[in-house]
PDB file of C-alpha atoms in Angstrom:
ATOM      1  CA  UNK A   1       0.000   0.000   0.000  1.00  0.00           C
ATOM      2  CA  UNK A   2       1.493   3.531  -0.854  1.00  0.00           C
ATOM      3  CA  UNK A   3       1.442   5.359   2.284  1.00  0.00           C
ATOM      4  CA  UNK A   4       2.906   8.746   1.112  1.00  0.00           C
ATOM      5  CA  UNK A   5       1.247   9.514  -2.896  1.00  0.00           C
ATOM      6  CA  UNK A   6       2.409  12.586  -4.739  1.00  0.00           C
ATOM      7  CA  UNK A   7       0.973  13.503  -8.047  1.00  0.00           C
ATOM      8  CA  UNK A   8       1.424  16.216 -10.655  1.00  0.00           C
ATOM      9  CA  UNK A   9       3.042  18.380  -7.433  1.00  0.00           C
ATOM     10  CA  UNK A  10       3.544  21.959  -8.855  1.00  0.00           C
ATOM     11  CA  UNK A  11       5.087  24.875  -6.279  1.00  0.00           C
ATOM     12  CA  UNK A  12       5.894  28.422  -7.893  1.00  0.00           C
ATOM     13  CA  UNK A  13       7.775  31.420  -6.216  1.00  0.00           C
ATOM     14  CA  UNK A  14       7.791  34.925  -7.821  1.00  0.00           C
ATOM     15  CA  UNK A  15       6.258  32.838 -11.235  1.00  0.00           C
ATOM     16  CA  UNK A  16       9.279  30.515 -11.035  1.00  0.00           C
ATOM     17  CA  UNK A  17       8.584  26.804 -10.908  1.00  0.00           C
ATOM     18  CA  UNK A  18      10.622  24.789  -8.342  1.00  0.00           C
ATOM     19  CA  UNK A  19       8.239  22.115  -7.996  1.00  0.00           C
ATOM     20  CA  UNK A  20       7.404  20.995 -11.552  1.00  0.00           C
ATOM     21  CA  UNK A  21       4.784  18.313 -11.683  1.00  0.00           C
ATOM     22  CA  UNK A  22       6.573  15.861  -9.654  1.00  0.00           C
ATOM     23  CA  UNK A  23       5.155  12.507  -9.159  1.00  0.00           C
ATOM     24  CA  UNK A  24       5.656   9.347  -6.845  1.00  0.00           C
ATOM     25  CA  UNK A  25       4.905   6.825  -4.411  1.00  0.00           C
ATOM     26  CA  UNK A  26       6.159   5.673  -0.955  1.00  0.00           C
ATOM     27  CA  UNK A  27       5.376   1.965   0.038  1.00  0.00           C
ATOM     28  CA  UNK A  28       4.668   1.254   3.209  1.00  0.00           C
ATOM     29  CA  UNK A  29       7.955  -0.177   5.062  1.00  0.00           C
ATOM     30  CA  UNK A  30       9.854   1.558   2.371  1.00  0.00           C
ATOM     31  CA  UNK A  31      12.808   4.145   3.000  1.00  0.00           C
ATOM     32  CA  UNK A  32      12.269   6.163  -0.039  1.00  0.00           C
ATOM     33  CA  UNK A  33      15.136   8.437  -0.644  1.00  0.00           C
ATOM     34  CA  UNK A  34      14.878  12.361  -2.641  1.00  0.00           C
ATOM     35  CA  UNK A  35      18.752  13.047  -4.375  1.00  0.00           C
ATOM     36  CA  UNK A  36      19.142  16.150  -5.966  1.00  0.00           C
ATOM     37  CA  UNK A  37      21.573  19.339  -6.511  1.00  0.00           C
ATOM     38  CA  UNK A  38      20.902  22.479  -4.174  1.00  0.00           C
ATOM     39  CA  UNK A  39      17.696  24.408  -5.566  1.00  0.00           C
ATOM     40  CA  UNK A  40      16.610  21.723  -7.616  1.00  0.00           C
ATOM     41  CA  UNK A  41      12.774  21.355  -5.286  1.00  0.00           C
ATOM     42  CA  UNK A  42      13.821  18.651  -2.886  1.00  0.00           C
ATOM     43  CA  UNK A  43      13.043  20.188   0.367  1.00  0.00           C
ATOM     44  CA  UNK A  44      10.136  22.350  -1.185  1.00  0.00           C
ATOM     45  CA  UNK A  45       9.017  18.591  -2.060  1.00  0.00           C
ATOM     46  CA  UNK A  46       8.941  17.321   1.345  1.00  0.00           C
ATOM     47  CA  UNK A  47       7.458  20.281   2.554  1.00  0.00           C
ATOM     48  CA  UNK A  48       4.140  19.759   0.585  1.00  0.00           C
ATOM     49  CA  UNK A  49       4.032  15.936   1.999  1.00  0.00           C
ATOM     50  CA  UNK A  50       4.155  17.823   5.655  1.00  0.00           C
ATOM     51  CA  UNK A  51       1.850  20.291   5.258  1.00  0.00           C
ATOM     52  CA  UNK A  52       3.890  23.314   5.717  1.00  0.00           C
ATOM     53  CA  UNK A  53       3.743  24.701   2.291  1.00  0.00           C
ATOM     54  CA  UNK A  54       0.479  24.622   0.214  1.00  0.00           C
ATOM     55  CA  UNK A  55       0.928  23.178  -3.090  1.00  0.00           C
ATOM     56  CA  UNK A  56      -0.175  25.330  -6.253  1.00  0.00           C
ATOM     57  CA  UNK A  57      -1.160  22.266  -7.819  1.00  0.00           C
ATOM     58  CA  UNK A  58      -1.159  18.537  -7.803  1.00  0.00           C
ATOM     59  CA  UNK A  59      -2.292  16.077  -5.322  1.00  0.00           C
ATOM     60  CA  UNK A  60      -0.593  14.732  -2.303  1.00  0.00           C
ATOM     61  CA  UNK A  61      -1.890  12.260   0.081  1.00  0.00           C
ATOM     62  CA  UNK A  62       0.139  10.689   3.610  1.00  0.00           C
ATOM     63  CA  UNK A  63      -1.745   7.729   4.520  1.00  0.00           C
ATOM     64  CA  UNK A  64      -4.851   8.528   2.549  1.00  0.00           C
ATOM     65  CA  UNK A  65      -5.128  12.365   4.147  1.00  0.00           C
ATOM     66  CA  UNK A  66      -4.419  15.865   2.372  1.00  0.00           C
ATOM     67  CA  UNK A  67      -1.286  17.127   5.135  1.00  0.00           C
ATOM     68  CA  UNK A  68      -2.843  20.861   4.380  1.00  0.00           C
ATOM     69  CA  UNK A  69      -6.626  19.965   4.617  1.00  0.00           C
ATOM     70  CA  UNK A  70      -6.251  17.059   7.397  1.00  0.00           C
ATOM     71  CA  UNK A  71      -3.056  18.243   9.116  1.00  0.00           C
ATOM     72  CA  UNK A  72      -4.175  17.392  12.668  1.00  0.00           C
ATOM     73  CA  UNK A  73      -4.856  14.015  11.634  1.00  0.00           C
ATOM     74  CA  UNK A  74      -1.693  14.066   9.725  1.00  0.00           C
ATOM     75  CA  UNK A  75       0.742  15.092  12.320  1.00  0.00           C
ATOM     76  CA  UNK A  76      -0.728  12.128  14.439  1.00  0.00           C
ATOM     77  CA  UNK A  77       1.358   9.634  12.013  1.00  0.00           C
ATOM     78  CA  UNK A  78       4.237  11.411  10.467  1.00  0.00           C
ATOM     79  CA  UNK A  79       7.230  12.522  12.608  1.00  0.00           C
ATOM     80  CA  UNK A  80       9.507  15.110  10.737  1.00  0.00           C
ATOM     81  CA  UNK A  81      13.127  16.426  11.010  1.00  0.00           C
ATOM     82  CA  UNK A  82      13.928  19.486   9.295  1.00  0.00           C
ATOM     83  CA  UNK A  83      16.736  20.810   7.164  1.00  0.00           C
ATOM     84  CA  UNK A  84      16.539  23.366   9.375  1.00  0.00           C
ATOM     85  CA  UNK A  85      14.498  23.786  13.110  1.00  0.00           C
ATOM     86  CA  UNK A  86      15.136  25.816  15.979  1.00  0.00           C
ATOM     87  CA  UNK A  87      14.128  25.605  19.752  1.00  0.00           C
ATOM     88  CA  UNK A  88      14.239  27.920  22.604  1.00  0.00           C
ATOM     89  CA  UNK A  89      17.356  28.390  23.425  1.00  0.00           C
ATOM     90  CA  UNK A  90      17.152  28.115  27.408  1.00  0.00           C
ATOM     91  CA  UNK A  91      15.344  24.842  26.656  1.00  0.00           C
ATOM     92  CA  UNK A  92      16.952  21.633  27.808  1.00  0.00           C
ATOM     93  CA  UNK A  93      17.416  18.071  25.934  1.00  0.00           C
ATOM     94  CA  UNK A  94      15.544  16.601  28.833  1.00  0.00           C
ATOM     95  CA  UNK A  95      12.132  19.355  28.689  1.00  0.00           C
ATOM     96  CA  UNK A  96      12.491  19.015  24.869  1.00  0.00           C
ATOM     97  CA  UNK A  97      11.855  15.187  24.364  1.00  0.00           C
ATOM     98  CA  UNK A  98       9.662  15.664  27.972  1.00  0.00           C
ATOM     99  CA  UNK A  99       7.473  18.039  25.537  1.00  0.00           C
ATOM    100  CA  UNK A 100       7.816  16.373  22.052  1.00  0.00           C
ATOM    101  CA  UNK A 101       6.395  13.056  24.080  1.00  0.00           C
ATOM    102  CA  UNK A 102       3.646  15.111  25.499  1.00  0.00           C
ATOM    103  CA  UNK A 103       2.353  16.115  22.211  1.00  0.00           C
ATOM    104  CA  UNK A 104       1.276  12.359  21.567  1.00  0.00           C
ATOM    105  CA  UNK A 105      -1.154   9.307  22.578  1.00  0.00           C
ATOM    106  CA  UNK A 106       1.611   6.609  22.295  1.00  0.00           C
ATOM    107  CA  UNK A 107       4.744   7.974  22.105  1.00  0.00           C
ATOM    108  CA  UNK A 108       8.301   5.930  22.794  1.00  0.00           C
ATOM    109  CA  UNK A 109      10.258   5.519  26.079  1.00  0.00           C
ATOM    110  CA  UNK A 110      12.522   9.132  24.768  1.00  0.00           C
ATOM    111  CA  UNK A 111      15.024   7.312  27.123  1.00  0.00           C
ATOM    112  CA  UNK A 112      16.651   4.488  25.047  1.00  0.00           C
ATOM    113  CA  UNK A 113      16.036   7.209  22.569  1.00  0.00           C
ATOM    114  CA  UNK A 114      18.161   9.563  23.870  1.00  0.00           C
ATOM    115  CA  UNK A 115      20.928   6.734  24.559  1.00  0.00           C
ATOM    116  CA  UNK A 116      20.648   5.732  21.233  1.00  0.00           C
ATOM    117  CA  UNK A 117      21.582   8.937  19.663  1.00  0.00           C
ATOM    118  CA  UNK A 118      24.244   9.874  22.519  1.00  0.00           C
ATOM    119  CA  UNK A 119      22.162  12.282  24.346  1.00  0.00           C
ATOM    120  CA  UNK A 120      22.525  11.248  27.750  1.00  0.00           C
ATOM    121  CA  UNK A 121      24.666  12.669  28.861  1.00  0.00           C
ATOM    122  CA  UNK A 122      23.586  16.194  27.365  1.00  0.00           C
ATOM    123  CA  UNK A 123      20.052  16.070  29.121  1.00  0.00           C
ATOM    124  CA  UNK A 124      20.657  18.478  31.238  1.00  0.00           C
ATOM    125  CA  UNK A 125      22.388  20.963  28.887  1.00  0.00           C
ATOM    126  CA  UNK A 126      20.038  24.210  26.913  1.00  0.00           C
ATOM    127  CA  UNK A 127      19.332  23.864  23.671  1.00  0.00           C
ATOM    128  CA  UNK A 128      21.278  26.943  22.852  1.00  0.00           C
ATOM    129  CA  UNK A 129      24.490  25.573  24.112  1.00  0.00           C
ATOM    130  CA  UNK A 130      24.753  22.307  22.227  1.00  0.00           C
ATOM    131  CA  UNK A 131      26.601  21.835  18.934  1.00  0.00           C
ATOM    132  CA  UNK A 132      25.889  21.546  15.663  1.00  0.00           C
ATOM    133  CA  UNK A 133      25.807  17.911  15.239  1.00  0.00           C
ATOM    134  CA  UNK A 134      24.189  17.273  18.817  1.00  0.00           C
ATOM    135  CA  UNK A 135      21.062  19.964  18.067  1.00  0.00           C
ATOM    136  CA  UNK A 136      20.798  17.307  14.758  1.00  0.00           C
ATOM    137  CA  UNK A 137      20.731  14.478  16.927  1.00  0.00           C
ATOM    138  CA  UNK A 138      17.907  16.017  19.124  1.00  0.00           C
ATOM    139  CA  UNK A 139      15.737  16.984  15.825  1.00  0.00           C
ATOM    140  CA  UNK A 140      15.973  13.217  15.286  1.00  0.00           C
ATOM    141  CA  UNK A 141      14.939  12.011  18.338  1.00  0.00           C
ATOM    142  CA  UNK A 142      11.889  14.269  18.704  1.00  0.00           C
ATOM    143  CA  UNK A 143      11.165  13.341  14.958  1.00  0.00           C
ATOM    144  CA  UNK A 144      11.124   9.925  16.229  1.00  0.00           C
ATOM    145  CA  UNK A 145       9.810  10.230  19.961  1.00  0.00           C
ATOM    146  CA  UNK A 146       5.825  10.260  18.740  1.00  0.00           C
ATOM    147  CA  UNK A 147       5.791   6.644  17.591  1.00  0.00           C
ATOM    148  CA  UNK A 148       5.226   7.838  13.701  1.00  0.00           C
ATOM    149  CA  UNK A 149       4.139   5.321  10.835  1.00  0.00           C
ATOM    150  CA  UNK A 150       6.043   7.691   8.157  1.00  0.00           C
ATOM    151  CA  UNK A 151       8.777   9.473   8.721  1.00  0.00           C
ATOM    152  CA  UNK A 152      10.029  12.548   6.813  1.00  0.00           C
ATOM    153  CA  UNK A 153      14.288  12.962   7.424  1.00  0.00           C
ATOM    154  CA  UNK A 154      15.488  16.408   5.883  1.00  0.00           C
ATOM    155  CA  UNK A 155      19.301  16.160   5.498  1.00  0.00           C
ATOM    156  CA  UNK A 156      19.494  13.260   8.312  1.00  0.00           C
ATOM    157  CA  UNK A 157      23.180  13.298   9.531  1.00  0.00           C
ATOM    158  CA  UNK A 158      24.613  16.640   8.175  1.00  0.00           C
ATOM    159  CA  UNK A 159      26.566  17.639  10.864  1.00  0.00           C
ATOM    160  CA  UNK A 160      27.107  14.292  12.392  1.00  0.00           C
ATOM    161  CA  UNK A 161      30.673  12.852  12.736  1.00  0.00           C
ATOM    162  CA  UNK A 162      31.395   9.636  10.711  1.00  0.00           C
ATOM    163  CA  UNK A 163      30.613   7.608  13.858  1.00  0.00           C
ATOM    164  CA  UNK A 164      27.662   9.568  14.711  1.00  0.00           C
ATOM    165  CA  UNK A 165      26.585   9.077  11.109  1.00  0.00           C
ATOM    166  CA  UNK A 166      26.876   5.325  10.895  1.00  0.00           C
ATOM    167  CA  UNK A 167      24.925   5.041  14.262  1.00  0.00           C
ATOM    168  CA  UNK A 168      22.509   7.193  13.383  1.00  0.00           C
ATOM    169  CA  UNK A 169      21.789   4.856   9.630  1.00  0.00           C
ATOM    170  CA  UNK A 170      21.463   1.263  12.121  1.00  0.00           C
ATOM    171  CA  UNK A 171      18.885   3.930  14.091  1.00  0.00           C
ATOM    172  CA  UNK A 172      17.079   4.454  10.971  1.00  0.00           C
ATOM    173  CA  UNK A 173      17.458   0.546   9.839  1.00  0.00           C
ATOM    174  CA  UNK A 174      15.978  -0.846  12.764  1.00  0.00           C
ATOM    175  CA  UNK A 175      13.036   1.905  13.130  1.00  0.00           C
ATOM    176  CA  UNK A 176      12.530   0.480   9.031  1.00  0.00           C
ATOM    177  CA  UNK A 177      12.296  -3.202  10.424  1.00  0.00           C
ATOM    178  CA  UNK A 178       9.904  -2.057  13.079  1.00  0.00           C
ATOM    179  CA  UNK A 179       7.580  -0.642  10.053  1.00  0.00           C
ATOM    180  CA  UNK A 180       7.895   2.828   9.905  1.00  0.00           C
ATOM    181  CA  UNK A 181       8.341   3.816   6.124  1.00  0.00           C
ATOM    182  CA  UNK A 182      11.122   6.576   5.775  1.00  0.00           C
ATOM    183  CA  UNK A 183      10.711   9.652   3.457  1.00  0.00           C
ATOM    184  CA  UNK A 184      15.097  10.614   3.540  1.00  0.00           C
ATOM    185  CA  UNK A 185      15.701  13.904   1.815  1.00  0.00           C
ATOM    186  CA  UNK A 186      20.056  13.538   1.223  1.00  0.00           C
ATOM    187  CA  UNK A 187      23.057  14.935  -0.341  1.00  0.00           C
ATOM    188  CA  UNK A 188      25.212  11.737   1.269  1.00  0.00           C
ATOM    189  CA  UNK A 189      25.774   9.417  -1.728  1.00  0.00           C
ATOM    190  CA  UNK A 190      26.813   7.003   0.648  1.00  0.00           C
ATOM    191  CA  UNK A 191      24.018   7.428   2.958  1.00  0.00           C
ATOM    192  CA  UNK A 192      21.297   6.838   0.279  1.00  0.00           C
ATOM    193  CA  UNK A 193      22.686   4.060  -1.560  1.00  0.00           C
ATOM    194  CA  UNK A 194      23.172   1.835   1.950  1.00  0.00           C
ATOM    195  CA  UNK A 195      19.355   3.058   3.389  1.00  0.00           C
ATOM    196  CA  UNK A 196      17.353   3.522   0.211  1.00  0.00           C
ATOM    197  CA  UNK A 197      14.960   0.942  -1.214  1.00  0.00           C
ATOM    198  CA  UNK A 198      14.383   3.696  -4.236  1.00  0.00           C
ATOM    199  CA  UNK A 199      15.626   6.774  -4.807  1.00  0.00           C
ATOM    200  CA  UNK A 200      13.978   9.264  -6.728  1.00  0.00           C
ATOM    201  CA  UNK A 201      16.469  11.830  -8.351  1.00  0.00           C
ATOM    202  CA  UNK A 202      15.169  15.332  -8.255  1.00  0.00           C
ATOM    203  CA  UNK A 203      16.624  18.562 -11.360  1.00  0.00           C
ATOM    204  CA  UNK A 204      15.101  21.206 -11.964  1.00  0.00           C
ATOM    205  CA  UNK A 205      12.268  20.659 -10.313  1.00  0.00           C
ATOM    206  CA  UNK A 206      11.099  17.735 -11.904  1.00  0.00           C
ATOM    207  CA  UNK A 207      12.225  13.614 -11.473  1.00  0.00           C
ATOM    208  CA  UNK A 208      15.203  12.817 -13.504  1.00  0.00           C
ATOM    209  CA  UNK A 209      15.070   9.093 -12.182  1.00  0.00           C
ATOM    210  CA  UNK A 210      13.512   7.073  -9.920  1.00  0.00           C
ATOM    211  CA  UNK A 211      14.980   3.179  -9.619  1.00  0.00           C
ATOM    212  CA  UNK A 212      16.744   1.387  -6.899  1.00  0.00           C
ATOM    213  CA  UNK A 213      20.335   2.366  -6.323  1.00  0.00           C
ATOM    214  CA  UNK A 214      21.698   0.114  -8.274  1.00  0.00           C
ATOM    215  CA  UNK A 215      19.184   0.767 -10.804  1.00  0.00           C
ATOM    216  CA  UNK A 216      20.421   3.860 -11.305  1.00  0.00           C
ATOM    217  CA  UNK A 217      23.937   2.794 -11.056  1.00  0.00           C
ATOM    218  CA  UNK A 218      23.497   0.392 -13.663  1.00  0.00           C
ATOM    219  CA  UNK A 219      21.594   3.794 -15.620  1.00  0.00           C
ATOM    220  CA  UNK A 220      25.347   5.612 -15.535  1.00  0.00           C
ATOM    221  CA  UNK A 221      27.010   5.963 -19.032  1.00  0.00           C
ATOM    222  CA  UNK A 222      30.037   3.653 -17.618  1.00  0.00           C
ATOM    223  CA  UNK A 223      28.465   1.262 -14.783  1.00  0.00           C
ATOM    224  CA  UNK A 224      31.942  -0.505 -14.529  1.00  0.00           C
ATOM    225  CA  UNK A 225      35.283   0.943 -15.297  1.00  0.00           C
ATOM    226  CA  UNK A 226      39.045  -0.843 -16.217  1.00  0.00           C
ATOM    227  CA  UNK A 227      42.303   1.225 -16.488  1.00  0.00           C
ATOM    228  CA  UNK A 228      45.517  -0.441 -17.235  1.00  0.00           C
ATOM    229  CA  UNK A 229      48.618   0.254 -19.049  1.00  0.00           C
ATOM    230  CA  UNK A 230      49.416  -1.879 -21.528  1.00  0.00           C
ATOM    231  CA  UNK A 231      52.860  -3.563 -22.266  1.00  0.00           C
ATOM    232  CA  UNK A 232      52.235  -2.958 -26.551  1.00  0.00           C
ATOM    233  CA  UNK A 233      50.187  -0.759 -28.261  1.00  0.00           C
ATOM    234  CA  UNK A 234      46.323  -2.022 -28.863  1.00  0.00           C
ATOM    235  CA  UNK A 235      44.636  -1.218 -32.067  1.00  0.00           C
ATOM    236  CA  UNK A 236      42.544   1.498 -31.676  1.00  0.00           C
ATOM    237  CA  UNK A 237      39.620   0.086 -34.003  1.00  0.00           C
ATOM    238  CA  UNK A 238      39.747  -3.227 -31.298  1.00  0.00           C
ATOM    239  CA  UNK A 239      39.079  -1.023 -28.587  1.00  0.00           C
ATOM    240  CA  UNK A 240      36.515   1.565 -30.188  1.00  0.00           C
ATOM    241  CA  UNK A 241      34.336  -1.421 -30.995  1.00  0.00           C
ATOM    242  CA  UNK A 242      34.283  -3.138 -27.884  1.00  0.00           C
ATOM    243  CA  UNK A 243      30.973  -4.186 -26.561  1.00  0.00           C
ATOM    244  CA  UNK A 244      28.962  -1.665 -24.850  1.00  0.00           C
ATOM    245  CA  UNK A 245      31.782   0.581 -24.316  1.00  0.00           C
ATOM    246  CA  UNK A 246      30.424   3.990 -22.852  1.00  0.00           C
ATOM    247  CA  UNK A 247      34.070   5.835 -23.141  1.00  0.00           C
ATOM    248  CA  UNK A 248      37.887   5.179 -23.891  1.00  0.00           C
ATOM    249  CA  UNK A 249      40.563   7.788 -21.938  1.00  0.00           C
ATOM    250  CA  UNK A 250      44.158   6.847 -23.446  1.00  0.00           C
ATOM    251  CA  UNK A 251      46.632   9.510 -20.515  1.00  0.00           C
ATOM    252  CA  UNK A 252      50.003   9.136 -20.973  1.00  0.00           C
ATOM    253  CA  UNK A 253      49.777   5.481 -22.531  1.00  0.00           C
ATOM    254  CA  UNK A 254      47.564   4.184 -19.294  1.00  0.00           C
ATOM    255  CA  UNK A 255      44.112   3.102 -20.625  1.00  0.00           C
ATOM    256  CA  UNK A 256      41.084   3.632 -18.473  1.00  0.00           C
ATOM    257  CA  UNK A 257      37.657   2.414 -20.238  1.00  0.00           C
ATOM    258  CA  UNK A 258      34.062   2.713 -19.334  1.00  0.00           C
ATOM    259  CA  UNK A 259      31.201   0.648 -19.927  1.00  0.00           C
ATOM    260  CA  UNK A 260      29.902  -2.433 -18.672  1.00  0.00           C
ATOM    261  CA  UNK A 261      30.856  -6.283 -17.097  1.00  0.00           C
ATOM    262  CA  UNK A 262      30.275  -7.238 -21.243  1.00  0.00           C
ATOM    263  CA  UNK A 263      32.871  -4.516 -21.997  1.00  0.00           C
ATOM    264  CA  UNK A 264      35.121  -6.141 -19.323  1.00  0.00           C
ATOM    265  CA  UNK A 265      35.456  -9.612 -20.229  1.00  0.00           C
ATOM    266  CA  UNK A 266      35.871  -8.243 -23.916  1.00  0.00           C
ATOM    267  CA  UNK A 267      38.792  -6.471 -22.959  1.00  0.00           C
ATOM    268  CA  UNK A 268      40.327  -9.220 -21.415  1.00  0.00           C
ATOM    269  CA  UNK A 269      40.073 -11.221 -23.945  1.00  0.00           C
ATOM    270  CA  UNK A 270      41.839  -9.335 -26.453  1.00  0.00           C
ATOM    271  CA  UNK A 271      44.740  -8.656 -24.520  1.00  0.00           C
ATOM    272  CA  UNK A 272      44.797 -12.275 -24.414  1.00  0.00           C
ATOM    273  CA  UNK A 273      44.870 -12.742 -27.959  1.00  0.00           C
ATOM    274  CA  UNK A 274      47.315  -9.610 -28.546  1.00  0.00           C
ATOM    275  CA  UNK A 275      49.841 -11.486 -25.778  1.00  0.00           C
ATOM    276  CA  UNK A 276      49.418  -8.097 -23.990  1.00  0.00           C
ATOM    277  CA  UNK A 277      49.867  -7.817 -20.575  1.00  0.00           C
ATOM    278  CA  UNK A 278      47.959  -5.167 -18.354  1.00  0.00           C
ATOM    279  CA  UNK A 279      49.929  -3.195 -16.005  1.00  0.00           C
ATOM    280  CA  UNK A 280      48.190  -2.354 -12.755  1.00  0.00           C
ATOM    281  CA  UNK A 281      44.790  -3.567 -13.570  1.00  0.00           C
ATOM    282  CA  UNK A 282      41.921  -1.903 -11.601  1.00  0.00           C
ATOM    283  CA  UNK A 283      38.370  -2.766 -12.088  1.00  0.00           C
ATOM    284  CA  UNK A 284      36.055  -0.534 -10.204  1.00  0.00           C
ATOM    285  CA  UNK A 285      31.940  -0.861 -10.561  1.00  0.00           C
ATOM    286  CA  UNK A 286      30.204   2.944 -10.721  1.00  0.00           C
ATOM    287  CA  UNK A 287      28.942   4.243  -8.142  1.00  0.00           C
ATOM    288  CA  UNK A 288      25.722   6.299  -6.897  1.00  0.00           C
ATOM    289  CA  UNK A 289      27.701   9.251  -7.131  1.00  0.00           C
ATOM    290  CA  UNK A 290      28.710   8.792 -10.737  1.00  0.00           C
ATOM    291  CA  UNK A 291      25.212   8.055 -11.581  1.00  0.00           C
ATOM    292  CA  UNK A 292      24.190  11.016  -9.817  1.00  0.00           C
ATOM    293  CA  UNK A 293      26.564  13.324 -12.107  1.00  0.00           C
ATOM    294  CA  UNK A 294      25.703  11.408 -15.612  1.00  0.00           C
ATOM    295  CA  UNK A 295      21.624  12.845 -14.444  1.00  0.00           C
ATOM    296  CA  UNK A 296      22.334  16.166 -13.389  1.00  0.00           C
ATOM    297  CA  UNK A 297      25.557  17.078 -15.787  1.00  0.00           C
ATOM    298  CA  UNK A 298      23.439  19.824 -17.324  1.00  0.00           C
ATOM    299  CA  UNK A 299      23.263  21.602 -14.237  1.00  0.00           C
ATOM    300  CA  UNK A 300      27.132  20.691 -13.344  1.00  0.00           C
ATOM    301  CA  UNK A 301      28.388  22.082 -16.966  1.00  0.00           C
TER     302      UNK A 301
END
């Protein structure tokens, strides 16, 4: 069942579109991830599913409600963390999560919360005296604190240290396993491709893509890469007509083609049959990242 439906979204500021009839749907149990450059609609997006901007057109629907029309009844099942939230500033960690779990009918124990993100020990400290990265973990647990079915994670870990980061992703698996679906708004590469069932790649205010990560990986112009230097010479008509090759580099005599496992095992096979051998071999699949660039290169030229 899609729990979070978005159709035809349109959102215009001073007649300029950022939101151009964007369209998608969240399973339920899903962590659905939003990539995109800066200014390309993601967070404007997300904002619609909330209910904290109006949309000038389209439809959008969390659990069967409209967030603007039913918003109430909305907030009752989705928990959000912001790309950017403030609290008072002489508020502590402890009052905050003490008010957040007010605010609901069956919230979570905020304790093993807390623990969980490394806020123990800062329960007693104002808002306006914790760091960057510790404010982030506090947005997360209150996002988290009212028991939500969906989810909506603005820029999850920015901020966080590496460690901090990884704990924060087995946080996010296990609330997954426990069936809350996940709505992750990200610029981590990293971060989307090990959380994200599907990603939906946001330009220009419309989708680009929408696949599993390695759907999309397997979209980018060279989904595996070899570079080598060879011991002779190869003929350069062998090696333009290689199967699926994507591109051919030749720097300095060192060889570094793109394409695909096909375009691999091709390559390998001629140099057996040319008795070349290929100095310092590296074979390296694409990543989310280069998929990411080979969809928004217009915007990157």
């Amino acid at each position: 069942m899609s729990v979070i439906e978005v159709s035809e979204l349109r959102k215009s500021y001073g007649g300029r579109a950022v939101v151009d009839g964007v369209s998608f749907a969240v399973e339920e149990g899903e962590i659905f991830g939003i990539l995109g450059p800066n200014g390309a609609g993601k967070t404007t997006t997300v904002e619609c599913v909330e209910g904290l901007r109006i949309p000038d057109a389209g439809r959008v629907r969390v659990t069967g409600l409209d967030p603007v029309a039913d918003h109430a009844r909305v907030a009752r099942v989705l928990g959000a963390q912001l790309q950017e939230s403030e609290l008072q500033a002489k508020l502590t960690v402890r009052e905050a999560l003490e008010l957040y779990t007010a605010f609901h009918d069956k919230p979570l124990d905020w304790r093993p919360l807390a623990e969980r993100l490394g806020l123990t020990q800062k329960l007693t400290t104002r808002f306006g005296k914790l760091s960057g990265g510790q404010k982030q973990r506090l947005f997360i647990a209150l996002a988290l604190v009212g028991n939500p079915r969906v989810v909506v994670l603005d820029e999850l870990t920015t901020g966080l240290d590496p460690r901090a980061r990884r704990d924060t992703w087995e946080l996010i698996e296990d609330i997954r396993a426990n069936g809350v679906t996940v709505l992750l708004v990200t610029h981590f590469m990293e971060e989307a491709q090990r959380l994200c069932d599907r990603i939906a790649v946001i330009d220009k205010g419309r989708i680009a893509a929408l696949d599993t990560p390695a759907g999309l990986i397997h979209r980018s112009a060279g989904a595996t890469v070899i570079s080598f230097t060879p011991s002779a010479p190869l003929d350069a008509h062998d090696l333009n007509t290689l199967p699926a090759l994507a591109s051919i580099e030749d720097r300095d005599g060192r060889l570094t083609l793109s394409g695909t496992d096909e375009t691999v095992n091709a390559v390998i096979t001629l140099l057996a049959r040319r008795h070349v051998t290929a100095h310092q071999l590296r074979v390296v699949d694409a990543t989310l990242d280069d998929a990411f660039l080979d969809l928004t290169q217009e915007d990157a030229a």
